[in-house]
mmCIF file of C-alpha atoms in Angstrom:
data_model
loop_
_atom_site.group_PDB
_atom_site.id
_atom_site.type_symbol
_atom_site.label_atom_id
_atom_site.label_comp_id
_atom_site.label_asym_id
_atom_site.label_seq_id
_atom_site.Cartn_x
_atom_site.Cartn_y
_atom_site.Cartn_z
ATOM 1 C CA UNK A 1 11.177 224.311 -127.100
ATOM 2 C CA UNK A 2 14.191 225.049 -129.590
ATOM 3 C CA UNK A 3 17.470 226.410 -127.836
ATOM 4 C CA UNK A 4 17.673 229.467 -129.804
ATOM 5 C CA UNK A 5 14.324 230.427 -128.102
ATOM 6 C CA UNK A 6 15.592 229.525 -124.749
ATOM 7 C CA UNK A 7 18.916 231.495 -125.257
ATOM 8 C CA UNK A 8 16.736 234.700 -126.818
ATOM 9 C CA UNK A 9 14.535 234.407 -123.622
ATOM 10 C CA UNK A 10 16.544 233.656 -120.523
ATOM 11 C CA UNK A 11 19.849 234.972 -121.903
ATOM 12 C CA UNK A 12 23.053 233.158 -121.484
ATOM 13 C CA UNK A 13 23.426 232.260 -118.012
ATOM 14 C CA UNK A 14 19.081 231.922 -118.208
ATOM 15 C CA UNK A 15 19.509 229.460 -121.163
ATOM 16 C CA UNK A 16 22.352 227.595 -119.038
ATOM 17 C CA UNK A 17 20.459 227.795 -116.016
ATOM 18 C CA UNK A 18 17.211 226.233 -117.550
ATOM 19 C CA UNK A 19 19.304 223.654 -119.072
ATOM 20 C CA UNK A 20 20.629 222.611 -115.555
ATOM 21 C CA UNK A 21 16.944 222.637 -114.457
ATOM 22 C CA UNK A 22 16.189 220.458 -117.494
ATOM 23 C CA UNK A 23 18.630 217.558 -116.341
ATOM 24 C CA UNK A 24 16.259 217.227 -113.800
ATOM 25 C CA UNK A 25 12.884 217.655 -115.149
ATOM 26 C CA UNK A 26 13.377 215.961 -118.548
ATOM 27 C CA UNK A 27 11.255 212.914 -119.332
ATOM 28 C CA UNK A 28 14.273 209.612 -118.489
ATOM 29 C CA UNK A 29 13.056 206.581 -120.426
ATOM 30 C CA UNK A 30 14.846 204.243 -118.396
ATOM 31 C CA UNK A 31 12.630 205.451 -115.169
ATOM 32 C CA UNK A 32 9.078 205.862 -116.569
ATOM 33 C CA UNK A 33 9.306 203.012 -119.062
ATOM 34 C CA UNK A 34 9.197 205.080 -122.040
ATOM 35 C CA UNK A 35 10.710 203.783 -125.459
ATOM 36 C CA UNK A 36 13.233 205.899 -127.701
ATOM 37 C CA UNK A 37 14.282 204.751 -130.921
ATOM 38 C CA UNK A 38 17.850 205.800 -132.280
ATOM 39 C CA UNK A 39 19.158 205.418 -135.244
ATOM 40 C CA UNK A 40 21.769 207.008 -138.084
ATOM 41 C CA UNK A 41 22.700 206.915 -141.713
ATOM 42 C CA UNK A 42 26.356 208.282 -143.114
ATOM 43 C CA UNK A 43 25.580 211.472 -145.731
ATOM 44 C CA UNK A 44 26.673 209.500 -148.704
ATOM 45 C CA UNK A 45 24.165 211.602 -150.854
ATOM 46 C CA UNK A 46 21.493 210.005 -152.277
ATOM 47 C CA UNK A 47 20.632 206.467 -150.570
ATOM 48 C CA UNK A 48 20.381 203.295 -152.753
ATOM 49 C CA UNK A 49 17.807 200.517 -153.048
ATOM 50 C CA UNK A 50 20.008 198.776 -149.951
ATOM 51 C CA UNK A 51 19.731 201.545 -148.101
ATOM 52 C CA UNK A 52 15.795 202.542 -148.438
ATOM 53 C CA UNK A 53 14.614 198.585 -147.619
ATOM 54 C CA UNK A 54 17.276 197.776 -145.259
ATOM 55 C CA UNK A 55 16.937 201.015 -143.194
ATOM 56 C CA UNK A 56 14.848 204.125 -144.457
ATOM 57 C CA UNK A 57 11.475 202.317 -144.868
ATOM 58 C CA UNK A 58 11.453 200.878 -141.412
ATOM 59 C CA UNK A 59 12.536 204.377 -139.961
ATOM 60 C CA UNK A 60 9.173 205.695 -141.431
ATOM 61 C CA UNK A 61 7.242 203.068 -140.021
ATOM 62 C CA UNK A 62 8.816 203.497 -136.539
ATOM 63 C CA UNK A 63 7.637 207.304 -136.184
ATOM 64 C CA UNK A 64 4.718 206.090 -135.822
ATOM 65 C CA UNK A 65 5.387 202.588 -133.174
ATOM 66 C CA UNK A 66 7.244 204.470 -130.756
ATOM 67 C CA UNK A 67 6.831 207.912 -128.753
ATOM 68 C CA UNK A 68 10.666 209.346 -128.814
ATOM 69 C CA UNK A 69 12.306 209.028 -132.308
ATOM 70 C CA UNK A 70 15.447 210.087 -133.630
ATOM 71 C CA UNK A 71 17.373 210.036 -136.791
ATOM 72 C CA UNK A 72 20.710 210.989 -137.111
ATOM 73 C CA UNK A 73 22.993 211.754 -140.358
ATOM 74 C CA UNK A 74 26.268 210.523 -138.966
ATOM 75 C CA UNK A 75 28.533 213.305 -140.480
ATOM 76 C CA UNK A 76 31.232 212.525 -137.744
ATOM 77 C CA UNK A 77 31.281 209.174 -138.802
ATOM 78 C CA UNK A 78 31.789 209.936 -142.615
ATOM 79 C CA UNK A 79 34.967 211.513 -142.078
ATOM 80 C CA UNK A 80 36.497 208.042 -141.160
ATOM 81 C CA UNK A 81 37.658 207.812 -144.915
ATOM 82 C CA UNK A 82 38.718 211.072 -146.686
ATOM 83 C CA UNK A 83 36.179 213.258 -148.013
ATOM 84 C CA UNK A 84 35.996 216.759 -150.095
ATOM 85 C CA UNK A 85 34.659 219.172 -148.004
ATOM 86 C CA UNK A 86 32.487 220.934 -150.071
ATOM 87 C CA UNK A 87 31.275 217.413 -151.339
ATOM 88 C CA UNK A 88 30.505 216.182 -147.653
ATOM 89 C CA UNK A 89 28.742 219.456 -147.366
ATOM 90 C CA UNK A 90 25.933 219.122 -150.258
ATOM 91 C CA UNK A 91 25.960 215.248 -149.874
ATOM 92 C CA UNK A 92 24.364 216.157 -145.940
ATOM 93 C CA UNK A 93 21.874 218.186 -147.881
ATOM 94 C CA UNK A 94 21.261 215.438 -150.550
ATOM 95 C CA UNK A 95 20.434 212.780 -147.242
ATOM 96 C CA UNK A 96 18.144 215.415 -145.571
ATOM 97 C CA UNK A 97 15.852 215.400 -148.720
ATOM 98 C CA UNK A 98 15.741 211.882 -149.379
ATOM 99 C CA UNK A 99 14.874 211.123 -145.967
ATOM 100 C CA UNK A 100 12.573 213.672 -145.969
ATOM 101 C CA UNK A 101 11.403 212.370 -149.242
ATOM 102 C CA UNK A 102 11.043 209.041 -148.221
ATOM 103 C CA UNK A 103 8.608 209.727 -145.427
ATOM 104 C CA UNK A 104 10.859 211.109 -142.134
ATOM 105 C CA UNK A 105 8.500 213.338 -141.108
ATOM 106 C CA UNK A 106 10.023 216.067 -138.744
ATOM 107 C CA UNK A 107 6.695 216.329 -136.760
ATOM 108 C CA UNK A 108 6.928 212.516 -135.757
ATOM 109 C CA UNK A 109 10.859 211.965 -134.941
ATOM 110 C CA UNK A 110 13.722 214.123 -134.591
ATOM 111 C CA UNK A 111 16.278 214.863 -137.875
ATOM 112 C CA UNK A 112 19.525 216.563 -136.810
ATOM 113 C CA UNK A 113 23.015 216.396 -138.004
ATOM 114 C CA UNK A 114 25.386 214.811 -135.507
ATOM 115 C CA UNK A 115 28.326 216.975 -135.208
ATOM 116 C CA UNK A 116 25.645 220.097 -134.613
ATOM 117 C CA UNK A 117 25.670 218.712 -130.923
ATOM 118 C CA UNK A 118 28.476 218.316 -129.401
ATOM 119 C CA UNK A 119 28.339 216.065 -126.260
ATOM 120 C CA UNK A 120 28.382 213.450 -129.395
ATOM 121 C CA UNK A 121 32.291 213.771 -129.182
ATOM 122 C CA UNK A 122 32.423 214.349 -125.592
ATOM 123 C CA UNK A 123 30.426 211.273 -124.386
ATOM 124 C CA UNK A 124 32.309 209.450 -127.273
ATOM 125 C CA UNK A 125 35.535 210.023 -125.120
ATOM 126 C CA UNK A 126 34.412 209.016 -121.538
ATOM 127 C CA UNK A 127 32.983 205.810 -122.970
ATOM 128 C CA UNK A 128 36.331 205.249 -125.157
ATOM 129 C CA UNK A 129 37.991 205.377 -122.272
ATOM 130 C CA UNK A 130 36.271 202.354 -120.682
ATOM 131 C CA UNK A 131 37.094 199.875 -123.829
ATOM 132 C CA UNK A 132 39.699 198.296 -124.239
ATOM 133 C CA UNK A 133 42.217 197.998 -127.065
ATOM 134 C CA UNK A 134 41.671 194.235 -128.463
ATOM 135 C CA UNK A 135 38.120 194.697 -128.379
ATOM 136 C CA UNK A 136 37.766 197.107 -131.192
ATOM 137 C CA UNK A 137 40.763 195.456 -133.025
ATOM 138 C CA UNK A 138 38.530 191.907 -132.916
ATOM 139 C CA UNK A 139 35.226 193.533 -134.826
ATOM 140 C CA UNK A 140 34.660 192.463 -137.746
ATOM 141 C CA UNK A 141 34.283 196.066 -139.808
ATOM 142 C CA UNK A 142 37.679 196.626 -138.497
ATOM 143 C CA UNK A 143 39.164 193.750 -140.104
ATOM 144 C CA UNK A 144 37.665 193.672 -143.152
ATOM 145 C CA UNK A 145 37.733 197.486 -143.747
ATOM 146 C CA UNK A 146 41.597 197.763 -142.852
ATOM 147 C CA UNK A 147 42.429 194.276 -144.812
ATOM 148 C CA UNK A 148 40.693 196.731 -147.789
ATOM 149 C CA UNK A 149 43.205 199.590 -147.046
ATOM 150 C CA UNK A 150 46.323 197.439 -146.713
ATOM 151 C CA UNK A 151 46.055 198.251 -142.993
ATOM 152 C CA UNK A 152 46.393 201.779 -143.190
ATOM 153 C CA UNK A 153 43.078 202.437 -141.321
ATOM 154 C CA UNK A 154 42.882 205.448 -139.146
ATOM 155 C CA UNK A 155 42.270 205.688 -135.454
ATOM 156 C CA UNK A 156 38.994 207.411 -136.288
ATOM 157 C CA UNK A 157 37.979 203.825 -138.316
ATOM 158 C CA UNK A 158 39.165 202.031 -135.056
ATOM 159 C CA UNK A 159 37.441 204.194 -132.859
ATOM 160 C CA UNK A 160 33.867 204.932 -134.200
ATOM 161 C CA UNK A 161 31.899 201.881 -133.179
ATOM 162 C CA UNK A 162 32.532 203.965 -129.536
ATOM 163 C CA UNK A 163 31.228 207.033 -131.301
ATOM 164 C CA UNK A 164 28.191 205.128 -132.269
ATOM 165 C CA UNK A 165 27.668 203.346 -128.990
ATOM 166 C CA UNK A 166 27.520 207.211 -127.540
ATOM 167 C CA UNK A 167 25.344 207.911 -130.293
ATOM 168 C CA UNK A 168 22.647 205.868 -128.961
ATOM 169 C CA UNK A 169 23.587 206.274 -125.204
ATOM 170 C CA UNK A 170 23.666 210.163 -125.290
ATOM 171 C CA UNK A 171 19.505 209.809 -125.255
ATOM 172 C CA UNK A 172 19.172 206.794 -123.124
ATOM 173 C CA UNK A 173 18.099 205.156 -126.521
ATOM 174 C CA UNK A 174 15.592 201.696 -125.510
ATOM 175 C CA UNK A 175 15.800 200.507 -128.749
ATOM 176 C CA UNK A 176 18.079 200.700 -132.404
ATOM 177 C CA UNK A 177 16.817 199.602 -135.655
ATOM 178 C CA UNK A 178 20.299 197.949 -136.861
ATOM 179 C CA UNK A 179 20.916 195.379 -140.353
ATOM 180 C CA UNK A 180 22.851 192.409 -139.514
ATOM 181 C CA UNK A 181 26.154 193.489 -140.416
ATOM 182 C CA UNK A 182 25.691 195.487 -137.109
ATOM 183 C CA UNK A 183 24.912 193.206 -134.426
ATOM 184 C CA UNK A 184 28.650 192.962 -133.322
ATOM 185 C CA UNK A 185 28.253 197.088 -132.949
ATOM 186 C CA UNK A 186 25.076 196.620 -131.062
ATOM 187 C CA UNK A 187 26.673 194.107 -128.293
ATOM 188 C CA UNK A 188 29.297 196.634 -127.382
ATOM 189 C CA UNK A 189 27.072 199.245 -127.179
ATOM 190 C CA UNK A 190 25.355 197.265 -124.789
ATOM 191 C CA UNK A 191 28.370 196.101 -122.975
ATOM 192 C CA UNK A 192 29.352 200.197 -122.637
ATOM 193 C CA UNK A 193 25.977 200.692 -121.122
ATOM 194 C CA UNK A 194 26.205 197.425 -118.898
ATOM 195 C CA UNK A 195 29.965 198.356 -117.898
ATOM 196 C CA UNK A 196 29.152 201.646 -117.453
ATOM 197 C CA UNK A 197 25.911 201.190 -114.943
ATOM 198 C CA UNK A 198 28.315 199.116 -112.958
ATOM 199 C CA UNK A 199 31.202 201.439 -112.432
ATOM 200 C CA UNK A 200 28.769 204.191 -111.714
ATOM 201 C CA UNK A 201 25.201 203.373 -111.138
ATOM 202 C CA UNK A 202 22.137 202.381 -112.768
ATOM 203 C CA UNK A 203 22.174 205.211 -115.399
ATOM 204 C CA UNK A 204 21.961 203.905 -119.071
ATOM 205 C CA UNK A 205 18.901 201.632 -120.793
ATOM 206 C CA UNK A 206 20.416 198.506 -122.176
ATOM 207 C CA UNK A 207 19.116 198.861 -125.796
ATOM 208 C CA UNK A 208 17.571 196.449 -127.746
ATOM 209 C CA UNK A 209 18.254 195.755 -131.293
ATOM 210 C CA UNK A 210 15.359 195.693 -134.325
ATOM 211 C CA UNK A 211 16.525 193.795 -136.552
ATOM 212 C CA UNK A 212 15.025 195.034 -139.747
ATOM 213 C CA UNK A 213 13.135 192.266 -141.681
ATOM 214 C CA UNK A 214 14.984 193.132 -144.894
ATOM 215 C CA UNK A 215 18.267 190.786 -145.239
ATOM 216 C CA UNK A 216 20.800 192.954 -147.097
ATOM 217 C CA UNK A 217 20.242 193.922 -150.645
ATOM 218 C CA UNK A 218 23.408 192.566 -152.877
ATOM 219 C CA UNK A 219 25.105 193.543 -155.707
ATOM 220 C CA UNK A 220 23.143 193.016 -158.992
ATOM 221 C CA UNK A 221 26.557 192.110 -160.525
ATOM 222 C CA UNK A 222 28.143 190.074 -157.429
ATOM 223 C CA UNK A 223 25.725 188.212 -155.481
ATOM 224 C CA UNK A 224 28.092 187.251 -153.141
ATOM 225 C CA UNK A 225 28.709 191.330 -152.111
ATOM 226 C CA UNK A 226 26.023 193.473 -150.607
ATOM 227 C CA UNK A 227 24.719 196.461 -152.622
ATOM 228 C CA UNK A 228 27.331 199.631 -152.275
ATOM 229 C CA UNK A 229 27.515 203.396 -153.489
ATOM 230 C CA UNK A 230 31.082 202.342 -153.734
ATOM 231 C CA UNK A 231 31.296 199.938 -156.103
ATOM 232 C CA UNK A 232 33.370 200.349 -159.406
ATOM 233 C CA UNK A 233 30.388 198.653 -160.962
ATOM 234 C CA UNK A 234 27.975 201.529 -162.289
ATOM 235 C CA UNK A 235 25.356 198.622 -163.016
ATOM 236 C CA UNK A 236 25.665 196.958 -159.422
ATOM 237 C CA UNK A 237 23.501 199.553 -157.269
ATOM 238 C CA UNK A 238 19.859 200.727 -158.175
ATOM 239 C CA UNK A 239 20.035 204.659 -156.927
ATOM 240 C CA UNK A 240 16.379 206.050 -155.798
ATOM 241 C CA UNK A 241 17.052 208.625 -157.953
ATOM 242 C CA UNK A 242 17.945 206.560 -160.992
ATOM 243 C CA UNK A 243 16.181 207.114 -164.326
ATOM 244 C CA UNK A 244 13.576 204.318 -165.262
ATOM 245 C CA UNK A 245 15.997 203.106 -168.459
ATOM 246 C CA UNK A 246 18.878 203.644 -165.982
ATOM 247 C CA UNK A 247 16.902 201.031 -163.478
ATOM 248 C CA UNK A 248 15.977 198.808 -166.781
ATOM 249 C CA UNK A 249 19.140 198.424 -167.423
ATOM 250 C CA UNK A 250 20.918 197.810 -164.323
ATOM 251 C CA UNK A 251 18.034 194.780 -163.826
ATOM 252 C CA UNK A 252 18.357 193.539 -167.686
ATOM 253 C CA UNK A 253 22.165 193.417 -166.909
ATOM 254 C CA UNK A 254 21.876 191.504 -163.232
ATOM 255 C CA UNK A 255 23.671 188.295 -162.778
ATOM 256 C CA UNK A 256 21.409 185.132 -162.389
ATOM 257 C CA UNK A 257 22.347 181.819 -163.687
ATOM 258 C CA UNK A 258 21.874 178.977 -166.577
ATOM 259 C CA UNK A 259 18.294 178.540 -164.960
ATOM 260 C CA UNK A 260 15.483 179.927 -166.494
ATOM 261 C CA UNK A 261 13.226 179.256 -164.126
ATOM 262 C CA UNK A 262 12.185 181.671 -161.027
ATOM 263 C CA UNK A 263 12.952 180.419 -157.372
ATOM 264 C CA UNK A 264 13.963 181.280 -154.337
ATOM 265 C CA UNK A 265 16.774 179.467 -153.013
ATOM 266 C CA UNK A 266 19.559 181.729 -151.660
ATOM 267 C CA UNK A 267 21.960 179.371 -151.234
ATOM 268 C CA UNK A 268 22.342 177.845 -154.308
ATOM 269 C CA UNK A 269 20.773 180.615 -156.515
ATOM 270 C CA UNK A 270 21.961 184.052 -155.163
ATOM 271 C CA UNK A 271 21.442 186.160 -157.989
ATOM 272 C CA UNK A 272 17.560 185.275 -158.526
ATOM 273 C CA UNK A 273 17.025 184.851 -155.005
ATOM 274 C CA UNK A 274 18.297 188.711 -154.561
ATOM 275 C CA UNK A 275 15.992 189.679 -157.341
ATOM 276 C CA UNK A 276 13.036 187.926 -156.099
ATOM 277 C CA UNK A 277 13.640 189.593 -152.352
ATOM 278 C CA UNK A 278 13.841 192.965 -153.946
ATOM 279 C CA UNK A 279 10.611 192.411 -155.775
ATOM 280 C CA UNK A 280 9.007 191.425 -152.985
ATOM 281 C CA UNK A 281 10.202 193.419 -150.300
ATOM 282 C CA UNK A 282 8.961 196.818 -153.170
ATOM 283 C CA UNK A 283 5.778 195.376 -153.222
ATOM 284 C CA UNK A 284 4.918 194.105 -150.319
ATOM 285 C CA UNK A 285 4.229 190.963 -150.956
ATOM 286 C CA UNK A 286 5.843 187.587 -149.516
ATOM 287 C CA UNK A 287 8.452 185.842 -151.673
ATOM 288 C CA UNK A 288 6.183 182.359 -151.696
ATOM 289 C CA UNK A 289 3.649 185.124 -153.292
ATOM 290 C CA UNK A 290 5.830 186.689 -155.921
ATOM 291 C CA UNK A 291 7.327 183.497 -156.819
ATOM 292 C CA UNK A 292 3.779 182.122 -157.677
ATOM 293 C CA UNK A 293 2.726 184.552 -159.371
ATOM 294 C CA UNK A 294 6.325 184.371 -161.197
ATOM 295 C CA UNK A 295 5.756 180.932 -162.773
ATOM 296 C CA UNK A 296 6.196 179.905 -166.146
ATOM 297 C CA UNK A 297 8.514 183.478 -166.314
ATOM 298 C CA UNK A 298 11.708 183.114 -167.247
ATOM 299 C CA UNK A 299 14.464 185.071 -165.908
ATOM 300 C CA UNK A 300 15.030 187.389 -168.339
ATOM 301 C CA UNK A 301 11.401 188.695 -168.473
ATOM 302 C CA UNK A 302 11.333 188.735 -165.117
ATOM 303 C CA UNK A 303 14.387 190.633 -164.276
ATOM 304 C CA UNK A 304 12.290 193.588 -166.435
ATOM 305 C CA UNK A 305 9.028 192.857 -164.590
ATOM 306 C CA UNK A 306 10.719 193.462 -160.768
ATOM 307 C CA UNK A 307 12.508 196.866 -162.339
ATOM 308 C CA UNK A 308 9.059 198.015 -163.433
ATOM 309 C CA UNK A 309 8.035 197.389 -159.510
ATOM 310 C CA UNK A 310 11.086 199.654 -158.552
ATOM 311 C CA UNK A 311 10.592 202.451 -160.860
ATOM 312 C CA UNK A 312 6.664 202.435 -159.617
ATOM 313 C CA UNK A 313 8.084 202.432 -155.775
ATOM 314 C CA UNK A 314 10.651 205.354 -156.112
ATOM 315 C CA UNK A 315 8.911 207.433 -159.077
ATOM 316 C CA UNK A 316 7.139 209.706 -156.671
ATOM 317 C CA UNK A 317 10.202 209.864 -153.796
ATOM 318 C CA UNK A 318 12.128 210.733 -156.836
ATOM 319 C CA UNK A 319 10.223 213.252 -157.566
ATOM 320 C CA UNK A 320 9.913 215.002 -154.342
ATOM 321 C CA UNK A 321 13.857 214.954 -153.791
ATOM 322 C CA UNK A 322 14.568 217.133 -156.975
ATOM 323 C CA UNK A 323 11.962 219.639 -155.225
ATOM 324 C CA UNK A 324 13.500 219.396 -152.044
ATOM 325 C CA UNK A 325 16.998 219.876 -153.559
ATOM 326 C CA UNK A 326 16.305 222.954 -154.947
ATOM 327 C CA UNK A 327 15.163 224.587 -151.551
ATOM 328 C CA UNK A 328 18.891 224.661 -149.366
ATOM 329 C CA UNK A 329 17.481 227.195 -146.835
ATOM 330 C CA UNK A 330 14.456 224.331 -146.196
ATOM 331 C CA UNK A 331 17.137 221.726 -145.509
ATOM 332 C CA UNK A 332 19.429 223.718 -143.488
ATOM 333 C CA UNK A 333 16.101 224.824 -141.714
ATOM 334 C CA UNK A 334 15.284 221.356 -140.818
ATOM 335 C CA UNK A 335 18.970 220.050 -139.579
ATOM 336 C CA UNK A 336 18.772 223.391 -137.352
ATOM 337 C CA UNK A 337 15.608 222.651 -135.619
ATOM 338 C CA UNK A 338 16.209 219.104 -135.318
ATOM 339 C CA UNK A 339 19.688 220.069 -133.435
ATOM 340 C CA UNK A 340 18.033 222.718 -130.916
ATOM 341 C CA UNK A 341 15.634 219.848 -130.227
ATOM 342 C CA UNK A 342 18.263 216.895 -129.998
ATOM 343 C CA UNK A 343 20.604 219.185 -127.708
ATOM 344 C CA UNK A 344 17.464 219.723 -125.340
ATOM 345 C CA UNK A 345 17.955 215.913 -124.673
ATOM 346 C CA UNK A 346 21.708 215.467 -125.043
ATOM 347 C CA UNK A 347 22.747 218.253 -122.664
ATOM 348 C CA UNK A 348 21.381 217.120 -119.880
ATOM 349 C CA UNK A 349 22.581 213.187 -119.981
ATOM 350 C CA UNK A 350 25.777 214.620 -120.873
ATOM 351 C CA UNK A 351 25.873 217.024 -117.575
ATOM 352 C CA UNK A 352 24.702 213.640 -115.494
ATOM 353 C CA UNK A 353 27.805 211.645 -116.715
ATOM 354 C CA UNK A 354 29.985 214.181 -115.922
ATOM 355 C CA UNK A 355 29.273 214.702 -112.829
ATOM 356 C CA UNK A 356 28.710 211.059 -112.257
ATOM 357 C CA UNK A 357 32.209 210.714 -113.647
ATOM 358 C CA UNK A 358 33.742 213.363 -111.259
ATOM 359 C CA UNK A 359 34.115 216.148 -113.638
ATOM 360 C CA UNK A 360 33.076 219.510 -111.878
#
């Protein structure tokens, strides 16, 4: 039942009593064996090829494989770097449209905006008080990002892995789809769950990572780096809303090497191997099948074949995004209803956590 309906029926105090009752009656994944998936994505506008193959595509599949699934647009995480408010608001709506167009179904999963559920920050503070500073300073992403920012990283950037842990534990999630670069952060999530349970009694499930089958999609211009929206080279990143002409140009300009044969050898042929991996992912073929079908084809011709496959994959998604972006009210309603559903799960957990740590 959506929260606004509960408020309407029960009135303010009745609503609060109803949520307190939910603390006792809501299904507990840890107790009844239910599996629950949680994952989040920053509102960076329209996803690129790497976002889609590395995360969103598997999210769509997981909706049918697990009984309880939550996907959050993690806008609180996005402000660890400076954001223009108007751009951020639009990016949240754009990401919502993109996720819906890719196949995220609000009837099968809960899609919501992180900042609309205040329990995320409440639990984050409690967990922050349980983690030592050196643990956060030794995380690879903190060191990498502060190096880029010339040691000018914010406290938000330092502590966001704890907020990430709160995002996951707040719903007593049992499984979290992650990429290779998030494995270290998942170790922190698991350690915080175990540390809380040891101090206050068994409460949080210790979530298990679901590693995505697709390795990191690399930049088309620098195969040593992962594909990124912030890449200054506009030819490096393929967005799922790029025009066919843009996609063809980007693949045609993709960095390979001086060997014309199509092979898969990430250690010695990063550029070609990245394109082969993309081709396999968008067609559903294995890498071996892709290489076998490309026998006798030079890399220049092969790049155009892969470009065509990407265009075909993204054409219906691109069209759906354009339609959804024209209906702002619908997108906002999806997020509001999702936040209400998420709140129903988050509130009783957060209340129980407060009780366990000694808050009145």
